[in-house]
mmCIF file of C-alpha atoms in Angstrom:
data_model
loop_
_atom_site.group_PDB
_atom_site.id
_atom_site.type_symbol
_atom_site.label_atom_id
_atom_site.label_comp_id
_atom_site.label_asym_id
_atom_site.label_seq_id
_atom_site.Cartn_x
_atom_site.Cartn_y
_atom_site.Cartn_z
ATOM 1 C CA MET A 161 -4.049 -14.941 -22.500
ATOM 2 C CA ARG A 162 -0.812 -13.520 -23.858
ATOM 3 C CA ILE A 163 2.036 -13.717 -21.350
ATOM 4 C CA HIS A 164 5.264 -11.753 -21.836
ATOM 5 C CA ILE A 165 8.251 -13.055 -19.877
ATOM 6 C CA ALA A 166 11.766 -11.752 -19.301
ATOM 7 C CA THR A 167 14.633 -12.613 -17.000
ATOM 8 C CA ASP A 168 18.381 -12.593 -16.799
ATOM 9 C CA HIS A 169 20.859 -15.438 -16.389
ATOM 10 C CA ALA A 170 19.629 -16.112 -12.826
ATOM 11 C CA GLY A 171 16.155 -17.024 -14.055
ATOM 12 C CA LEU A 172 16.889 -18.947 -17.238
ATOM 13 C CA ASP A 173 15.910 -22.356 -15.812
ATOM 14 C CA LEU A 174 12.653 -20.902 -14.474
ATOM 15 C CA SER A 175 12.027 -19.202 -17.810
ATOM 16 C CA ASN A 176 12.410 -22.444 -19.744
ATOM 17 C CA HIS A 177 10.055 -24.212 -17.321
ATOM 18 C CA LEU A 178 7.458 -21.423 -17.484
ATOM 19 C CA ILE A 179 7.362 -21.324 -21.268
ATOM 20 C CA THR A 180 6.424 -25.006 -21.327
ATOM 21 C CA HIS A 181 4.073 -24.769 -18.320
ATOM 22 C CA LEU A 182 2.171 -21.711 -19.519
ATOM 23 C CA ARG A 183 1.832 -22.927 -23.095
ATOM 24 C CA ALA A 184 0.473 -26.243 -21.790
ATOM 25 C CA ALA A 185 -2.120 -24.185 -19.868
ATOM 26 C CA GLY A 186 -3.224 -22.592 -23.156
ATOM 27 C CA HIS A 187 -1.433 -19.257 -22.915
ATOM 28 C CA GLU A 188 0.430 -17.554 -25.724
ATOM 29 C CA VAL A 189 3.926 -17.013 -24.296
ATOM 30 C CA ILE A 190 6.333 -14.463 -25.730
ATOM 31 C CA ASP A 191 9.888 -14.722 -24.424
ATOM 32 C CA HIS A 192 11.792 -11.435 -24.314
ATOM 33 C CA GLY A 193 15.054 -13.028 -23.307
ATOM 34 C CA PRO A 194 17.610 -14.032 -22.758
ATOM 35 C CA GLN A 195 17.711 -17.083 -24.985
ATOM 36 C CA THR A 196 21.048 -18.418 -23.737
ATOM 37 C CA TYR A 197 23.002 -18.302 -20.498
ATOM 38 C CA ASP A 198 25.390 -15.381 -20.082
ATOM 39 C CA ALA A 199 26.508 -14.695 -16.511
ATOM 40 C CA LEU A 200 27.188 -11.070 -17.430
ATOM 41 C CA ASP A 201 23.896 -10.238 -19.136
ATOM 42 C CA ASP A 202 21.860 -7.252 -18.007
ATOM 43 C CA TYR A 203 18.173 -7.550 -17.110
ATOM 44 C CA PRO A 204 16.935 -3.964 -17.727
ATOM 45 C CA ALA A 205 16.395 -4.217 -21.496
ATOM 46 C CA PHE A 206 14.757 -7.649 -21.261
ATOM 47 C CA CYS A 207 12.363 -6.511 -18.530
ATOM 48 C CA ILE A 208 11.613 -3.112 -20.029
ATOM 49 C CA ASN A 209 10.791 -4.727 -23.374
ATOM 50 C CA ALA A 210 8.456 -7.245 -21.731
ATOM 51 C CA ALA A 211 6.762 -4.518 -19.682
ATOM 52 C CA GLN A 212 6.327 -2.211 -22.667
ATOM 53 C CA VAL A 213 4.617 -4.807 -24.840
ATOM 54 C CA THR A 214 2.466 -5.914 -21.903
ATOM 55 C CA VAL A 215 1.228 -2.335 -21.490
ATOM 56 C CA ASP A 216 0.859 -1.901 -25.266
ATOM 57 C CA ASP A 217 -1.141 -5.124 -25.597
ATOM 58 C CA ARG A 218 -3.490 -4.178 -22.769
ATOM 59 C CA GLU A 219 -4.007 -0.698 -24.211
ATOM 60 C CA SER A 220 -4.877 -2.371 -27.531
ATOM 61 C CA GLY A 221 -7.506 -4.539 -25.829
ATOM 62 C CA ILE A 222 -5.421 -7.716 -25.790
ATOM 63 C CA GLU A 223 -5.632 -9.709 -22.579
ATOM 64 C CA ALA A 224 -1.981 -9.786 -21.477
ATOM 65 C CA LEU A 225 0.202 -9.983 -18.383
ATOM 66 C CA GLY A 226 3.939 -9.846 -17.845
ATOM 67 C CA ILE A 227 6.334 -11.931 -15.783
ATOM 68 C CA VAL A 228 9.837 -10.695 -14.948
ATOM 69 C CA PHE A 229 12.330 -12.409 -12.700
ATOM 70 C CA GLY A 230 15.971 -12.583 -11.796
ATOM 71 C CA GLY A 231 18.009 -13.415 -8.722
ATOM 72 C CA SER A 232 15.938 -11.396 -6.252
ATOM 73 C CA GLY A 233 13.254 -9.930 -8.510
ATOM 74 C CA ASN A 234 13.966 -6.451 -7.155
ATOM 75 C CA GLY A 235 15.892 -4.984 -10.089
ATOM 76 C CA GLU A 236 13.557 -6.632 -12.565
ATOM 77 C CA GLN A 237 10.539 -5.052 -10.858
ATOM 78 C CA MET A 238 12.263 -1.662 -10.846
ATOM 79 C CA ALA A 239 13.083 -1.960 -14.550
ATOM 80 C CA ALA A 240 9.529 -2.955 -15.469
ATOM 81 C CA ASN A 241 8.093 -0.087 -13.436
ATOM 82 C CA LYS A 242 10.071 2.431 -15.509
ATOM 83 C CA VAL A 243 7.543 1.800 -18.305
ATOM 84 C CA SER A 244 4.604 4.179 -18.204
ATOM 85 C CA GLY A 245 1.482 2.191 -17.391
ATOM 86 C CA ALA A 246 3.344 -0.769 -15.900
ATOM 87 C CA ARG A 247 2.340 -1.897 -12.434
ATOM 88 C CA ALA A 248 4.890 -4.566 -11.537
ATOM 89 C CA ALA A 249 4.565 -6.192 -8.124
ATOM 90 C CA LEU A 250 7.325 -8.096 -6.344
ATOM 91 C CA VAL A 251 5.725 -11.314 -5.180
ATOM 92 C CA TRP A 252 7.082 -13.713 -2.565
ATOM 93 C CA ASN A 253 4.089 -15.870 -1.597
ATOM 94 C CA LEU A 254 0.593 -16.815 -2.762
ATOM 95 C CA SER A 255 -1.044 -13.992 -0.823
ATOM 96 C CA THR A 256 1.087 -11.270 -2.404
ATOM 97 C CA ALA A 257 0.503 -12.834 -5.839
ATOM 98 C CA ARG A 258 -3.261 -12.712 -5.425
ATOM 99 C CA LEU A 259 -3.351 -9.277 -3.790
ATOM 100 C CA ALA A 260 -1.172 -7.795 -6.529
ATOM 101 C CA ARG A 261 -3.996 -8.522 -8.975
ATOM 102 C CA GLU A 262 -7.027 -8.211 -6.679
ATOM 103 C CA HIS A 263 -6.127 -4.879 -5.060
ATOM 104 C CA ASN A 264 -3.531 -3.306 -7.336
ATOM 105 C CA ASP A 265 -4.527 -4.618 -10.776
ATOM 106 C CA ALA A 266 -0.831 -5.373 -11.294
ATOM 107 C CA ASN A 267 -0.134 -6.209 -14.909
ATOM 108 C CA ILE A 268 3.338 -7.613 -14.243
ATOM 109 C CA ILE A 269 4.626 -10.003 -11.601
ATOM 110 C CA SER A 270 8.247 -10.013 -10.451
ATOM 111 C CA ILE A 271 9.800 -12.966 -8.649
ATOM 112 C CA GLY A 272 13.225 -13.760 -7.236
ATOM 113 C CA ALA A 273 14.246 -16.943 -9.042
ATOM 114 C CA ARG A 274 16.973 -17.604 -6.473
ATOM 115 C CA GLU A 275 14.547 -17.068 -3.599
ATOM 116 C CA HIS A 276 12.028 -19.778 -4.499
ATOM 117 C CA THR A 277 11.848 -23.244 -5.968
ATOM 118 C CA ILE A 278 10.534 -23.576 -9.499
ATOM 119 C CA GLY A 279 7.389 -25.132 -8.024
ATOM 120 C CA GLU A 280 6.803 -22.232 -5.653
ATOM 121 C CA ALA A 281 7.387 -19.621 -8.349
ATOM 122 C CA THR A 282 5.073 -21.454 -10.734
ATOM 123 C CA GLY A 283 2.366 -21.489 -8.054
ATOM 124 C CA PHE A 284 2.737 -17.733 -7.505
ATOM 125 C CA ILE A 285 2.456 -17.099 -11.233
ATOM 126 C CA ASP A 286 -0.577 -19.356 -11.644
ATOM 127 C CA ALA A 287 -2.291 -17.577 -8.721
ATOM 128 C CA PHE A 288 -1.418 -14.160 -10.183
ATOM 129 C CA ILE A 289 -2.830 -15.072 -13.602
ATOM 130 C CA ALA A 290 -6.005 -16.583 -12.155
ATOM 131 C CA GLU A 291 -6.856 -13.716 -9.773
ATOM 132 C CA PRO A 292 -9.122 -11.003 -11.202
ATOM 133 C CA PHE A 293 -8.986 -7.344 -10.230
ATOM 134 C CA SER A 294 -11.712 -6.647 -7.661
ATOM 135 C CA GLU A 295 -12.860 -3.389 -9.318
ATOM 136 C CA GLU A 296 -13.544 -2.026 -5.813
ATOM 137 C CA GLU A 297 -13.827 1.762 -5.863
ATOM 138 C CA ARG A 298 -11.044 2.302 -3.312
ATOM 139 C CA HIS A 299 -8.597 0.287 -5.417
ATOM 140 C CA VAL A 300 -9.673 1.958 -8.659
ATOM 141 C CA ARG A 301 -9.203 5.359 -6.982
ATOM 142 C CA ARG A 302 -5.691 4.509 -5.807
ATOM 143 C CA ILE A 303 -4.613 3.174 -9.176
ATOM 144 C CA ARG A 304 -5.989 6.313 -10.813
ATOM 145 C CA GLN A 305 -3.875 8.410 -8.414
ATOM 146 C CA LEU A 306 -0.743 6.482 -9.373
ATOM 147 C CA ALA A 307 -1.499 7.032 -13.057
ATOM 148 C CA GLU A 308 -2.136 10.732 -12.426
ATOM 149 C CA TYR A 309 1.243 11.130 -10.764
ATOM 150 C CA GLU A 310 2.941 9.143 -13.502
ATOM 151 C CA THR A 311 1.623 11.478 -16.195
ATOM 152 C CA SER A 312 1.462 14.843 -14.401
ATOM 153 C CA GLY A 313 3.913 14.676 -11.514
ATOM 154 C CA THR A 314 1.245 15.412 -8.929
ATOM 155 C CA ILE A 315 -1.927 14.045 -7.363
ATOM 156 C CA VAL A 316 -4.486 16.832 -7.140
ATOM 157 C CA GLY A 317 -5.790 17.342 -3.620
ATOM 158 C CA LYS A 318 -3.350 14.871 -2.019
ATOM 159 C CA ASN A 319 -0.494 17.192 -0.977
ATOM 160 C CA VAL A 320 1.927 15.794 -3.520
ATOM 161 C CA ASP A 321 4.433 18.351 -4.706
ATOM 162 C CA GLU A 322 4.784 18.658 -8.462
ATOM 163 C CA LYS A 323 7.983 17.382 -10.023
#
């Protein structure tokens, strides 16, 4: 599987670990930055780039997922979710990692690098990658509604006001 990763200075140690770990597991890892430590770097471009190519790969039929992380994971998730077609989930334990894929077909995981040990974060990521989407009709329906709103600004029949 192709894995796109991005972080900021807060996640650089985790990033370096994950590149080695995921490649050893047989994944193709593409690092969207940063490459060096800069305490003043900004995560949005790194995370948006990783999210965009994750979505592009999947739309092209390439099996791909994204991983974004920073101090808390919050801003990184928000940045990734600005990309049309991205479904980035903030994950803080094994259950949320699995459910993000199983119920929400999340294509990007976001983690707070300062909130977890490298071992914990690696476990969340491994669980996220390994968990398939359930394909249950209720989950497919909900994801379709999110996509509808993303493209049209409304969800027909669900009392959502148009943008």
